[in-house]
Amino acid sequence: MSTAILTGPPVAGSPLEADLRTLGFDVRTANDAATAAELLAAVPAQERVAVVDPRFVGHLHALRLALTDPRFPAAAVPGALTAQPGARAALARAFGRIPVGAGTAHLTDVLTDTLTESLDREETPLHRVELGSLVATVALTPAQREDAREAVAAVDDEAVRLRTAVKSRDGFFTTYCISPYSRYLARWCARHGLTPNQVTTASLLTALIAAGCAATGTRGGYIAAGLLLLFSFVLDCTDGQLARYSLQYSTMGAWLDATFDRAKEYAYYAGLALGAARGGDDVWALALGAMVLMTCRHVVDFSFNEANHDASANTSPTAALSGKLDSVGWTVWVRRMIVLPIGERWAMIAVLTALTTPRIVFYALLIGCALAACYTTAGRVLRSLTRRARRTDRAARALADLADSGPLAELIAGRARGRGRTGSFLAPVMAFLSAAVLLVWVIFQDDPTSWLTVGVAVCSALLAGAAVARPLKGALDWLVPPFFRAGEYVTILVLAARADVPGALPAAYGLVAAVAYHHYDTVYRIRGGTGAPPRWLVRATGGHEGRIILITVLAAALPPSGFTIALTALAVVLALLVLIESIRFWVSSQAPAVHDEGEPA
């Protein structure tokens, strides 16, 4: 339940009360600020409260944006403001600061504006809604009211609502091939009482059915899989558009949307690999390689963004060039397509699945994603080297959390602390060497499943510990987590491939999927401002260096068949561990509020 308090001179024939009830508010009226404050105090503490001037004239959607968006503790447009339970105390204090007596009438003439200005000075953040072409104003005279009504009639409220349901920045395929009709599907869902979480779940189920069709290994199955994958992506776009259309944002929804995207894509890779195996073609190594490449690409994105989270401006020549190119419209779309965002990627996968074979799908995916990774990483390295930016403690902490260092790396870092200079290139160099030494050994050694490999893994852990011994505030320190991810994931891939027994690569696929989920979960928690998963979980999973050493020990100590069983068991244990803690966190009251729309992934 929500309560709206109308405070100010009544206006005969105004549709405002009806609009507020349409938005789910119980409407009460107050003659003055003191009465409004008493009504506020009488509303239960767990309810949202809105204060609205009866002379408000504007679009219903302007009121909806100001009064019902769950993402913000307090929000306002001219003539209307709202406070969720967390901001109720600040609103009460704002009422308490309103003076009484002679010479104060101007402060209560438009009370909502006075309260809004007062809330602006509070620690509770106040969101001022960007109205665009929508109208929201307080009409003080009949002439102003008539002008405002004409302005309202000149703009189609529903058309604006539909248009803004679509993300302002998206990929070419999504913008021109999906969103023109998926927004209407989102409206249909809203009118039939469906929630974004239900649409997200439907998208996941559709993708899992698509993976099952691909696993049949038949041409009919591949065609059905491609079509279902595209429909799954339509639903994936629809859930976000439904959330924006109906303002049904939720922490759970953001988490489901992010994690289900990865689950859908990686389940589909597994389905393709199973389908190829039915036709006598083993492409599990390619499927695992595609998952590794995609995950490392995302880690590059996340790490770079966190490293520059607090930067006030990008002053690098690379950024200046990018800004100039933005003025040439077609270059914007070309650069968005080059990075192969989720829309273009899924369209390519769907079409190639229907027309070709799983091996060709993975070849195209690996080549396309590798080129995209080189393009984006090179651009970010150039920006980092040429921009002048202050690296903050918050950014350094985020990068350290993304590094996922376990007890051994912590011990080594503690002993190496104080050596080297913060801000130098030492950290990324050591991280690169940590991954490179290990990968060169397991790739080119005749028998990587030996105790010598364990020794190399220990040396890799020593270098990893040295990499995180100092705060990660250097220009290229955001490369440390991607280097660690590549070292761990590719090591698992190579050791499983070199085991050369049935089941080893599928087991490795499951293990990397479980570890990757842990790393994605870390990103989403940091983005929400709650920090990384608890240290006990990171220590329990061993950290990246601990898992590498354990896997090399298993490879050296067990026969190939036993190694496969051990990988499977490790995948199950890690998956249960990280999933249980992740679900506990995201359904708890400590989960972060949702404030951003993300970016094409």
XYZ file of C-alpha atoms in Angstrom:
601
model
C 0.000 0.000 0.000
C 1.127 3.551 -0.760
C -0.299 6.849 0.432
C -0.443 10.162 -1.445
C -0.991 13.373 0.496
C -2.530 16.231 -1.483
C -1.534 19.502 0.125
C -2.513 22.849 -1.358
C -5.535 24.634 -2.812
C -8.051 22.118 -4.286
C -8.762 22.239 -8.022
C -12.277 21.381 -9.194
C -12.509 18.822 -11.987
C -8.855 17.777 -11.790
C -8.158 14.149 -12.757
C -5.213 14.058 -10.347
C -6.877 11.976 -7.616
C -8.040 9.415 -10.171
C -4.528 9.236 -11.637
C -3.013 8.667 -8.200
C -5.468 5.876 -7.476
C -4.625 4.346 -10.863
C -1.011 4.232 -9.686
C -2.050 2.419 -6.507
C -2.070 5.289 -4.007
C -4.543 5.854 -1.200
C -5.266 9.603 -1.470
C -5.581 11.888 1.558
C -5.869 15.671 1.643
C -4.335 18.300 3.908
C -5.109 21.996 4.124
C -1.631 23.072 5.232
C 1.909 21.860 5.911
C 1.191 21.069 9.554
C -1.754 18.832 8.659
C 0.301 17.141 5.950
C 3.049 16.431 8.491
C 0.484 14.859 10.831
C -0.844 12.681 8.008
C 2.701 11.635 7.163
C 3.355 10.575 10.749
C 0.151 8.515 10.742
C 1.159 6.464 7.684
C 2.775 3.107 8.663
C 6.573 3.268 8.488
C 6.828 0.467 5.922
C 4.726 2.320 3.319
C 5.772 4.619 0.501
C 4.477 8.179 0.851
C 3.956 10.790 -1.865
C 3.309 14.498 -1.431
C 1.503 16.063 -4.407
C 0.293 19.566 -5.118
C -3.409 19.483 -6.204
C -2.550 22.039 -8.890
C -0.253 19.525 -10.604
C -0.789 19.198 -14.353
C 1.128 16.648 -16.329
C 1.274 13.246 -17.940
C 0.306 10.176 -15.988
C 3.638 8.620 -16.914
C 5.470 11.610 -15.408
C 3.712 10.840 -12.119
C 4.466 7.138 -12.549
C 8.185 7.838 -13.012
C 8.305 10.150 -10.003
C 6.160 8.186 -7.568
C 6.452 4.452 -8.337
C 10.038 3.750 -9.440
C 11.403 1.329 -6.792
C 15.056 2.048 -7.520
C 15.288 5.366 -5.710
C 14.670 6.129 -2.003
C 13.276 9.533 -2.945
C 12.267 11.043 -6.292
C 10.591 14.200 -7.517
C 9.139 16.117 -10.443
C 7.705 19.645 -10.215
C 4.636 19.380 -8.018
C 5.147 15.803 -6.778
C 7.671 13.881 -4.711
C 7.853 10.496 -3.056
C 9.780 8.844 -0.251
C 10.195 5.124 0.290
C 10.476 3.804 3.858
C 14.236 4.402 3.877
C 13.721 8.099 3.094
C 10.679 8.697 5.289
C 12.773 10.098 8.142
C 14.421 12.585 5.771
C 10.991 13.694 4.528
C 9.780 14.147 8.121
C 12.819 16.302 8.854
C 12.089 18.345 5.719
C 8.585 19.007 7.044
C 10.066 19.963 10.398
C 12.318 22.579 8.811
C 9.410 24.504 7.266
C 9.138 27.803 9.240
C 5.851 29.286 10.332
C 4.789 32.885 10.850
C 4.852 36.072 8.872
C 6.928 36.156 5.716
C 6.986 32.392 5.147
C 3.949 32.011 2.874
C 6.174 31.698 -0.200
C 7.667 28.509 1.285
C 4.316 26.774 1.549
C 2.674 28.179 -1.576
C 4.214 25.293 -3.552
C 5.031 23.004 -0.643
C 6.325 20.153 -2.801
C 9.070 22.362 -4.237
C 10.150 23.467 -0.746
C 10.262 19.856 0.442
C 12.203 18.818 -2.652
C 14.838 21.497 -2.068
C 15.103 20.428 1.566
C 15.496 16.750 0.645
C 18.235 17.733 -1.776
C 20.305 18.783 1.228
C 19.854 15.440 2.976
C 22.243 12.504 2.782
C 19.431 10.432 1.288
C 19.898 10.762 -2.476
C 17.015 12.468 -4.257
C 16.357 11.441 -7.846
C 15.072 14.237 -10.069
C 13.254 12.565 -12.948
C 14.369 13.549 -16.443
C 11.044 14.224 -18.162
C 12.162 14.752 -21.754
C 9.017 15.572 -23.720
C 6.705 14.700 -20.809
C 4.994 17.502 -18.894
C 4.927 17.998 -15.110
C 4.203 21.426 -13.656
C 2.252 23.281 -11.003
C -0.294 25.592 -12.647
C -0.905 28.564 -10.349
C -3.429 30.371 -12.561
C -6.229 29.292 -14.906
C -4.172 30.510 -17.881
C -1.170 28.430 -16.803
C -3.450 25.419 -16.338
C -4.868 25.792 -19.827
C -1.383 26.102 -21.349
C -0.195 23.053 -19.415
C -3.171 20.994 -20.562
C -2.447 21.908 -24.163
C 1.182 20.848 -23.684
C 0.005 17.539 -22.231
C -2.350 16.936 -25.157
C 0.447 17.637 -27.654
C 2.557 14.679 -26.433
C 1.411 11.058 -26.629
C 2.056 9.716 -23.139
C 1.846 6.072 -24.220
C 4.186 6.576 -27.183
C 6.814 8.070 -24.863
C 6.356 5.211 -22.425
C 6.843 2.639 -25.177
C 9.866 4.430 -26.607
C 11.612 4.766 -23.254
C 10.997 1.084 -22.502
C 13.823 0.392 -24.963
C 17.404 0.937 -23.850
C 18.867 4.102 -25.334
C 22.124 2.299 -26.148
C 22.001 -1.169 -27.653
C 23.423 -3.231 -30.464
C 22.399 -2.864 -34.116
C 20.565 -6.203 -34.315
C 18.656 -5.574 -31.098
C 17.768 -1.990 -32.032
C 16.518 -2.656 -35.546
C 15.498 -6.323 -35.579
C 14.097 -6.972 -32.091
C 13.058 -3.816 -30.233
C 10.623 -2.482 -32.900
C 8.186 -5.258 -31.953
C 9.420 -6.612 -28.599
C 8.292 -3.369 -26.909
C 4.711 -4.213 -27.895
C 5.164 -7.698 -26.493
C 6.373 -6.043 -23.262
C 3.205 -3.910 -23.166
C 1.057 -6.994 -23.764
C 2.807 -8.723 -20.852
C 2.210 -5.703 -18.603
C -1.488 -5.579 -19.470
C -1.863 -9.296 -18.733
C -0.163 -9.092 -15.348
C 3.087 -10.842 -16.259
C 6.229 -9.822 -14.376
C 9.752 -9.339 -15.776
C 10.965 -12.304 -13.707
C 8.381 -14.565 -15.325
C 9.489 -13.429 -18.797
C 13.145 -13.935 -17.813
C 12.359 -17.461 -16.679
C 10.472 -18.124 -19.920
C 13.532 -16.946 -21.850
C 15.734 -19.378 -19.908
C 13.371 -22.294 -20.460
C 13.173 -21.502 -24.179
C 16.959 -21.461 -24.453
C 17.237 -24.744 -22.552
C 14.715 -26.312 -24.950
C 16.805 -24.913 -27.812
C 19.882 -26.566 -26.307
C 17.953 -29.821 -26.078
C 16.984 -29.559 -29.740
C 20.610 -28.929 -30.688
C 21.626 -31.977 -28.637
C 19.574 -34.219 -30.931
C 22.224 -33.841 -33.614
C 19.653 -33.788 -36.439
C 19.124 -31.101 -39.068
C 15.548 -30.611 -37.888
C 16.797 -30.269 -34.337
C 19.384 -27.672 -35.382
C 16.775 -25.634 -37.268
C 14.417 -25.731 -34.278
C 17.308 -24.819 -31.973
C 18.197 -21.764 -34.039
C 14.609 -20.516 -34.112
C 14.113 -21.109 -30.402
C 17.372 -19.354 -29.569
C 16.209 -16.270 -31.460
C 12.848 -16.386 -29.665
C 14.682 -16.714 -26.362
C 16.572 -13.535 -27.210
C 13.306 -11.745 -28.030
C 12.065 -12.681 -24.556
C 15.409 -11.609 -23.112
C 14.876 -8.132 -24.563
C 11.236 -8.126 -23.530
C 11.901 -8.678 -19.821
C 14.000 -5.524 -19.538
C 11.540 -3.527 -21.635
C 8.698 -4.769 -19.451
C 10.626 -3.684 -16.343
C 11.130 -0.203 -17.794
C 7.589 0.039 -19.177
C 5.904 -0.889 -15.898
C 8.743 0.191 -13.551
C 8.921 -3.324 -12.103
C 12.584 -3.133 -11.198
C 13.881 -5.554 -8.606
C 17.147 -6.807 -7.239
C 16.104 -10.380 -7.894
C 15.182 -9.473 -11.471
C 18.552 -7.900 -12.200
C 20.349 -10.937 -10.793
C 18.192 -13.411 -12.711
C 18.578 -11.481 -15.960
C 22.372 -11.329 -15.671
C 22.954 -14.915 -14.563
C 20.364 -16.452 -16.876
C 22.016 -14.794 -19.900
C 25.217 -16.679 -19.165
C 23.382 -19.892 -18.291
C 21.440 -19.784 -21.571
C 24.478 -19.215 -23.746
C 26.695 -21.781 -22.071
C 23.927 -24.394 -21.916
C 23.439 -23.890 -25.639
C 27.163 -24.465 -26.253
C 26.845 -27.740 -24.341
C 23.802 -28.695 -26.409
C 25.740 -28.103 -29.627
C 28.629 -30.218 -28.333
C 26.260 -33.062 -27.440
C 24.609 -32.850 -30.843
C 27.968 -32.951 -32.611
C 28.988 -35.989 -30.541
C 25.880 -37.828 -31.761
C 27.142 -37.254 -35.289
C 30.633 -38.506 -34.423
C 32.319 -35.087 -34.116
C 33.892 -34.208 -30.751
C 33.783 -30.407 -30.332
C 33.827 -30.212 -26.526
C 37.218 -28.501 -26.621
C 35.788 -25.839 -28.943
C 32.722 -25.407 -26.720
C 34.898 -24.991 -23.636
C 37.189 -22.644 -25.555
C 34.202 -20.490 -26.532
C 33.040 -20.309 -22.925
C 36.546 -19.429 -21.720
C 36.931 -16.705 -24.344
C 33.531 -15.172 -23.589
C 34.130 -15.176 -19.841
C 37.584 -13.615 -20.206
C 36.105 -10.936 -22.488
C 33.553 -10.077 -19.834
C 36.233 -9.938 -17.138
C 38.156 -7.443 -19.281
C 34.999 -5.315 -19.518
C 34.247 -5.533 -15.818
C 37.810 -4.878 -14.662
C 38.311 -1.871 -16.946
C 34.996 -0.358 -15.876
C 35.726 -0.845 -12.178
C 39.241 0.592 -12.529
C 37.734 3.729 -14.063
C 34.575 3.810 -11.979
C 35.498 7.042 -10.193
C 37.161 8.810 -13.110
C 35.615 12.234 -13.637
C 36.482 12.454 -17.345
C 38.403 10.643 -20.039
C 41.107 12.964 -21.324
C 42.981 10.450 -23.471
C 43.527 11.037 -27.214
C 41.819 7.700 -27.850
C 38.692 8.947 -26.110
C 38.847 12.191 -28.082
C 39.020 10.207 -31.337
C 36.079 8.095 -30.209
C 34.121 11.244 -29.491
C 34.783 12.571 -32.984
C 33.701 9.274 -34.525
C 30.464 9.412 -32.523
C 29.473 12.417 -34.612
C 29.495 10.194 -37.704
C 26.421 8.037 -37.189
C 27.370 4.947 -39.168
C 30.682 4.553 -37.291
C 28.773 4.217 -34.021
C 26.888 1.177 -35.312
C 29.990 -0.349 -36.892
C 31.919 -0.089 -33.637
C 29.026 -1.573 -31.688
C 28.798 -4.496 -34.106
C 32.559 -5.114 -34.102
C 32.474 -6.014 -30.412
C 29.890 -8.725 -31.226
C 27.360 -7.919 -28.468
C 24.829 -10.452 -27.345
C 22.262 -9.684 -30.071
C 24.681 -10.037 -32.974
C 26.331 -13.025 -31.322
C 23.116 -14.946 -30.743
C 21.843 -14.138 -34.230
C 25.063 -15.492 -35.728
C 24.899 -18.626 -33.569
C 21.228 -19.229 -34.417
C 21.655 -18.822 -38.192
C 24.808 -20.948 -38.351
C 23.211 -23.639 -36.199
C 20.290 -23.930 -38.586
C 22.410 -23.895 -41.754
C 25.754 -25.500 -40.870
C 27.341 -27.755 -38.244
C 28.302 -27.216 -34.580
C 31.995 -27.200 -35.507
C 31.459 -24.312 -37.939
C 29.366 -22.496 -35.322
C 32.205 -22.697 -32.817
C 34.860 -21.739 -35.356
C 32.881 -18.628 -36.295
C 32.214 -17.831 -32.648
C 35.850 -18.205 -31.605
C 37.154 -16.136 -34.521
C 34.542 -13.404 -34.082
C 34.952 -13.161 -30.321
C 38.752 -13.232 -30.571
C 38.739 -10.304 -33.012
C 36.264 -8.425 -30.816
C 38.400 -9.086 -27.739
C 41.531 -7.803 -29.489
C 39.700 -4.659 -30.654
C 38.218 -3.757 -27.267
C 41.272 -4.693 -25.209
C 43.661 -2.781 -27.452
C 41.461 0.310 -27.258
C 41.266 0.117 -23.484
C 44.992 -0.367 -23.118
C 45.589 2.750 -25.239
C 43.081 4.729 -23.198
C 44.652 3.605 -19.954
C 48.175 4.506 -21.060
C 47.244 7.965 -22.341
C 44.579 9.145 -19.905
C 45.310 11.063 -16.752
C 43.114 9.678 -14.025
C 43.260 9.214 -10.277
C 43.029 5.581 -9.239
C 40.990 5.366 -6.059
C 41.044 2.975 -3.123
C 37.579 1.796 -4.145
C 38.807 0.828 -7.609
C 41.852 -0.925 -6.155
C 39.621 -2.899 -3.773
C 37.286 -3.912 -6.601
C 40.192 -5.143 -8.737
C 41.599 -7.086 -5.798
C 38.199 -8.738 -5.292
C 37.934 -9.547 -9.002
C 41.385 -11.153 -8.831
C 39.851 -13.881 -6.613
C 43.079 -14.561 -4.730
C 42.970 -17.408 -2.250
C 44.870 -18.118 0.989
C 48.156 -18.995 -0.720
C 48.244 -15.818 -2.809
C 47.283 -13.808 0.295
C 50.184 -15.323 2.221
C 52.632 -14.599 -0.590
C 51.270 -11.074 -1.023
C 51.709 -10.424 2.689
C 55.355 -11.417 2.562
C 55.989 -9.429 -0.627
C 54.103 -6.333 0.540
C 56.212 -3.192 0.505
C 58.292 -4.249 -2.470
C 57.643 -2.565 -5.757
C 55.908 0.713 -6.419
C 52.155 1.253 -6.570
C 51.119 2.526 -9.967
C 53.927 0.835 -11.879
C 53.474 -1.967 -14.431
C 54.726 -4.578 -11.977
C 51.306 -6.019 -11.129
C 50.091 -6.734 -14.702
C 53.552 -8.031 -15.677
C 53.604 -10.455 -12.744
C 50.015 -11.529 -13.468
C 50.876 -12.106 -17.123
C 53.947 -14.157 -16.176
C 51.857 -16.135 -13.680
C 49.491 -17.201 -16.466
C 52.074 -17.456 -19.248
C 54.550 -19.670 -17.363
C 51.818 -22.151 -16.522
C 50.143 -22.151 -19.937
C 53.362 -22.492 -21.916
C 54.285 -25.484 -19.759
C 50.972 -27.363 -19.975
C 50.528 -26.625 -23.698
C 53.998 -27.520 -24.943
C 55.119 -30.127 -22.416
C 54.925 -33.698 -23.709
C 53.351 -34.907 -20.463
C 51.713 -32.080 -18.489
C 50.075 -34.528 -16.081
C 53.246 -34.853 -13.992
C 54.491 -33.622 -10.628
C 56.684 -31.129 -12.448
C 53.478 -29.391 -13.524
C 52.537 -29.069 -9.854
C 55.856 -27.329 -9.252
C 55.165 -24.950 -12.140
C 51.695 -24.275 -10.679
C 53.302 -23.351 -7.356
C 55.666 -20.965 -9.164
C 52.635 -19.480 -10.900
C 50.995 -18.970 -7.502
C 54.123 -17.177 -6.247
C 53.955 -14.771 -9.178
C 50.204 -14.297 -8.632
C 50.784 -13.403 -5.002
C 53.445 -10.880 -5.995
C 51.012 -9.335 -8.496
C 48.484 -8.447 -5.773
C 51.015 -7.496 -3.093
C 50.412 -3.782 -3.673
C 47.141 -1.856 -4.189
C 46.061 -2.201 -7.827
C 46.170 1.484 -8.772
C 48.394 1.308 -11.848
C 47.268 2.348 -15.308
C 47.089 -1.266 -16.504
C 46.333 -3.041 -13.228
C 42.827 -3.825 -14.524
C 44.535 -6.513 -16.644
C 45.394 -8.544 -13.537
C 41.989 -10.317 -13.142
C 41.714 -11.220 -16.871
C 45.220 -12.714 -16.825
C 44.307 -14.815 -13.781
C 41.051 -15.980 -15.395
C 42.809 -16.971 -18.622
C 45.491 -18.857 -16.712
C 42.998 -20.856 -14.665
C 40.414 -21.622 -17.343
C 42.849 -22.534 -20.114
C 44.857 -24.758 -17.757
C 41.723 -26.753 -16.978
C 40.895 -26.974 -20.690
C 44.366 -28.192 -21.703
C 44.735 -30.741 -18.902
C 41.305 -32.184 -19.676
C 42.072 -32.317 -23.404
C 45.448 -33.938 -22.809
C 43.837 -36.579 -20.570
C 42.361 -37.927 -23.828
C 39.564 -39.962 -22.231
C 35.795 -39.736 -22.792
C 34.123 -37.400 -20.362
C 37.175 -35.359 -19.377
C 36.277 -32.284 -21.433
C 32.566 -32.303 -20.440
C 33.680 -32.548 -16.798
C 36.070 -29.638 -17.345
C 33.223 -27.709 -18.992
C 31.113 -28.134 -15.873
C 34.003 -27.111 -13.606
C 34.761 -23.932 -15.568
C 31.036 -23.104 -15.619
C 30.871 -23.369 -11.813
C 33.975 -21.210 -11.328
C 32.797 -18.684 -13.922
C 29.480 -18.348 -12.088
C 31.424 -17.462 -8.932
C 33.329 -14.797 -10.846
C 30.186 -13.323 -12.431
C 28.517 -13.280 -9.027
C 31.475 -11.308 -7.667
C 31.035 -8.733 -10.435
C 27.320 -8.242 -9.811
C 27.853 -7.788 -6.073
C 30.575 -5.193 -6.657
C 28.373 -3.376 -9.161
C 25.640 -3.208 -6.556
C 27.988 -1.566 -4.075
C 27.972 -4.395 -1.531
C 31.492 -5.643 -2.225
C 32.734 -9.106 -3.099
C 31.452 -12.407 -1.705
C 32.557 -13.137 1.876
C 36.175 -14.074 2.343
C 35.239 -17.444 3.792
C 33.691 -18.383 0.441
C 36.758 -17.276 -1.522
C 39.015 -19.227 0.851
C 36.713 -22.258 0.731
C 36.911 -22.296 -3.071
C 40.705 -22.021 -2.835
C 41.089 -18.871 -4.895
C 42.285 -19.140 -8.488
C 45.805 -20.237 -7.509
C 44.558 -22.854 -5.042
C 42.248 -24.404 -7.612
C 45.051 -24.542 -10.186
C 47.390 -26.330 -7.785
C 44.646 -28.776 -6.759
C 43.808 -29.601 -10.374
C 47.464 -30.169 -11.316
C 47.851 -32.434 -8.265
C 44.786 -34.440 -9.321
C 46.136 -34.713 -12.869
C 49.499 -35.962 -11.605
C 48.187 -38.342 -8.957
C 45.268 -39.960 -10.769
C 44.903 -41.969 -13.963
C 42.961 -40.254 -16.756
C 39.675 -41.906 -15.810
C 40.147 -40.979 -12.161
C 41.038 -37.425 -13.166
C 37.720 -37.168 -15.015
C 35.810 -38.337 -11.944
C 37.735 -35.888 -9.760
C 36.936 -32.976 -12.104
C 33.252 -33.909 -12.018
C 33.211 -34.124 -8.218
C 35.060 -30.811 -7.902
C 32.605 -29.159 -10.300
C 29.632 -30.390 -8.243
C 31.142 -29.287 -4.910
C 32.099 -25.831 -6.179
C 28.743 -25.345 -7.900
C 26.812 -26.182 -4.729
C 29.063 -24.006 -2.592
C 28.854 -20.863 -4.719
C 25.192 -21.302 -5.705
C 23.929 -21.743 -2.142
C 25.791 -18.655 -0.909
C 24.831 -16.646 -3.988
C 21.120 -17.467 -3.717
C 21.184 -16.745 0.037
C 22.692 -13.327 -0.642
C 20.469 -12.261 -3.538
C 17.239 -13.094 -1.756
C 18.385 -11.369 1.437
C 17.776 -7.786 2.509
C 21.478 -7.024 2.029
C 21.265 -7.418 -1.743
C 21.978 -4.189 -3.660
C 19.344 -1.982 -5.219
C 19.168 -1.853 -9.013
C 20.301 1.424 -10.551
C 21.770 0.698 -13.949
C 20.719 -0.928 -17.186
C 24.034 -2.633 -17.832
C 25.487 -2.780 -21.303
C 25.409 -5.144 -24.256
C 27.236 -8.280 -23.194
